[in-house]
mmCIF file of C-alpha atoms in Angstrom:
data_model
loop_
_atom_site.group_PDB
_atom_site.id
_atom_site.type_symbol
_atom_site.label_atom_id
_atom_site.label_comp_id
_atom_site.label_asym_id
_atom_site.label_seq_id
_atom_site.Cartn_x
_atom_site.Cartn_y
_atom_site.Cartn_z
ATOM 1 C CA UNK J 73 64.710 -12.973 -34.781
ATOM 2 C CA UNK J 74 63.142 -10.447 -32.239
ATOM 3 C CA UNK J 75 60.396 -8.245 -32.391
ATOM 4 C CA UNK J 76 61.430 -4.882 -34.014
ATOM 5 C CA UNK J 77 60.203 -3.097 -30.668
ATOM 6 C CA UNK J 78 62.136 -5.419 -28.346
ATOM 7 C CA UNK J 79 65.264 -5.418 -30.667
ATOM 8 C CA UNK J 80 64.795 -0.819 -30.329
ATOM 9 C CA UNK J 81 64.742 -0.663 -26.509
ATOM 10 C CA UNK J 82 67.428 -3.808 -26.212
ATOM 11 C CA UNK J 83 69.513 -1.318 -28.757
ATOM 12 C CA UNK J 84 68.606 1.943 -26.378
ATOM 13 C CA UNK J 85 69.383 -0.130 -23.238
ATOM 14 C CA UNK J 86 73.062 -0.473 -24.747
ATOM 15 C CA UNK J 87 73.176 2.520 -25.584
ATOM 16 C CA UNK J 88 72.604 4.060 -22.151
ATOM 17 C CA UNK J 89 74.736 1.570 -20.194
ATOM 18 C CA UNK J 90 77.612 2.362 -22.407
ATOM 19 C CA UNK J 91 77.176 6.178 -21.319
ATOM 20 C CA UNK J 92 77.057 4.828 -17.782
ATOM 21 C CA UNK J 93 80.348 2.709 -17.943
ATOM 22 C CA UNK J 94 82.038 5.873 -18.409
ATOM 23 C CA UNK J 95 81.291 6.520 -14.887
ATOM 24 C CA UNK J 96 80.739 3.236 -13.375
ATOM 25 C CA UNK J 97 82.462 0.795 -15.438
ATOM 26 C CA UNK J 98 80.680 -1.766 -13.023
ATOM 27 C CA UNK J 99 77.078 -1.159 -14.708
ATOM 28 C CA UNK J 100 75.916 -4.154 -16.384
ATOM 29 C CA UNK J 101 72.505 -4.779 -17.758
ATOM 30 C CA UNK J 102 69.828 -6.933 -16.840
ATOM 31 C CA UNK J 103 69.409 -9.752 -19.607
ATOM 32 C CA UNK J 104 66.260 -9.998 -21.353
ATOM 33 C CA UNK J 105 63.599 -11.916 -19.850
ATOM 34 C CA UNK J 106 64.942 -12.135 -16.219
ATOM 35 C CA UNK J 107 62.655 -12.929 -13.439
ATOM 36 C CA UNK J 108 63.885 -10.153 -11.003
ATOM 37 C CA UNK J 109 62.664 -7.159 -11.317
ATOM 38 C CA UNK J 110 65.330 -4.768 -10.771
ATOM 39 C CA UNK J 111 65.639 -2.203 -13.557
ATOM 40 C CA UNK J 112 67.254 -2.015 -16.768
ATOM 41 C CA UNK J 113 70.807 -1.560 -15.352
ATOM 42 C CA UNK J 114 72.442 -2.748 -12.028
ATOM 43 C CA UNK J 115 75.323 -1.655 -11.162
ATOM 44 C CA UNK J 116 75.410 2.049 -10.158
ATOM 45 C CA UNK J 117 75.142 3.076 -6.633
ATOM 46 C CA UNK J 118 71.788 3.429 -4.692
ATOM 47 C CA UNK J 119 70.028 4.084 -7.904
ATOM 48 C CA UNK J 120 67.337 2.406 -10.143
ATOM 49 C CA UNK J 121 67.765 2.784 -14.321
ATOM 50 C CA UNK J 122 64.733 1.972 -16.372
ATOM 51 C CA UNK J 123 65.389 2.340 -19.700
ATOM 52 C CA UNK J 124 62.268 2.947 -22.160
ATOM 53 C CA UNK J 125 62.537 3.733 -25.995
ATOM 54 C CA UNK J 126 58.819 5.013 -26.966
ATOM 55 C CA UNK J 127 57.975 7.190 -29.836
ATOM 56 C CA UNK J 128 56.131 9.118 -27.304
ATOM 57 C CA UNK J 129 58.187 10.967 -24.375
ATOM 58 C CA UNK J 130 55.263 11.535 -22.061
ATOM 59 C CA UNK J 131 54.382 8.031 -23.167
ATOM 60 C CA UNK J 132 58.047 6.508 -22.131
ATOM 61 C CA UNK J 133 57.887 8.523 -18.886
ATOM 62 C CA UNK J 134 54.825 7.548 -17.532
ATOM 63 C CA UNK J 135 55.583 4.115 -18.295
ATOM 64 C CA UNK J 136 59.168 4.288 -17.259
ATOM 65 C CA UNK J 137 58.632 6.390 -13.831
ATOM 66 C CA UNK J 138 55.887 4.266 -12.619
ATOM 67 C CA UNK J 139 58.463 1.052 -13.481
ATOM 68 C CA UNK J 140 61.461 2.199 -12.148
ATOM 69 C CA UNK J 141 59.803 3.030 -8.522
ATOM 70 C CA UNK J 142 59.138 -0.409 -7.995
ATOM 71 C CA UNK J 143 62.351 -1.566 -8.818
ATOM 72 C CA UNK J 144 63.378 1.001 -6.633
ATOM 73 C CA UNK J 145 61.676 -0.367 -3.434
ATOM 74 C CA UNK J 146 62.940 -3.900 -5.060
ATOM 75 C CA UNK J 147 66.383 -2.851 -4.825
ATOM 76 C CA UNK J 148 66.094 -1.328 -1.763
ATOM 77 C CA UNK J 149 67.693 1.962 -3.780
ATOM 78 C CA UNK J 150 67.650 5.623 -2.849
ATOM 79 C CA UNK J 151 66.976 6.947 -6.465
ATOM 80 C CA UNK J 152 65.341 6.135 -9.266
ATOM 81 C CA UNK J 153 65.399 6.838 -13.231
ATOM 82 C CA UNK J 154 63.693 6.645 -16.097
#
């Protein structure tokens, strides 16, 4: 059984891909635990997705913005989002 944290942003990382297969039915999301660091979901077009679920907004921001510009440069992407 997973961590009640991990199981909330694996649940909010589904959530948000499913938005994004409405657009890019492509989109796919990085399994748990892999090694390269690309963002949450792959898939879309010259742009980086980090997904964070934190109580806090500024919190998941600043966490999340930070994140997804490395896997931005990683990726070789245009755009980033967190």
């Amino acid at each position: 059984m997973s961590h009640p944290s991990k199981a909330k942003g694996s649940a909010f990382e589904r959530d948000v891909l499913r938005e994004v297969r409405g657009v890019w039915p492509d989109a796919e999301r990085i399994p748990p635990g892999a090694h390269d660091d690309r963002g949450d979901i792959v898939g879309v077009p010259d742009l980086t997705i980090e997904c964070k679920n934190h109580r806090s907004v500024a919190d998941g921001l600043r966490l999340g913005v930070d994140q997804a510009a490395n896997e931005m440069r990683n990726n070789g992407d245009l755009f980033g989002v967190a």
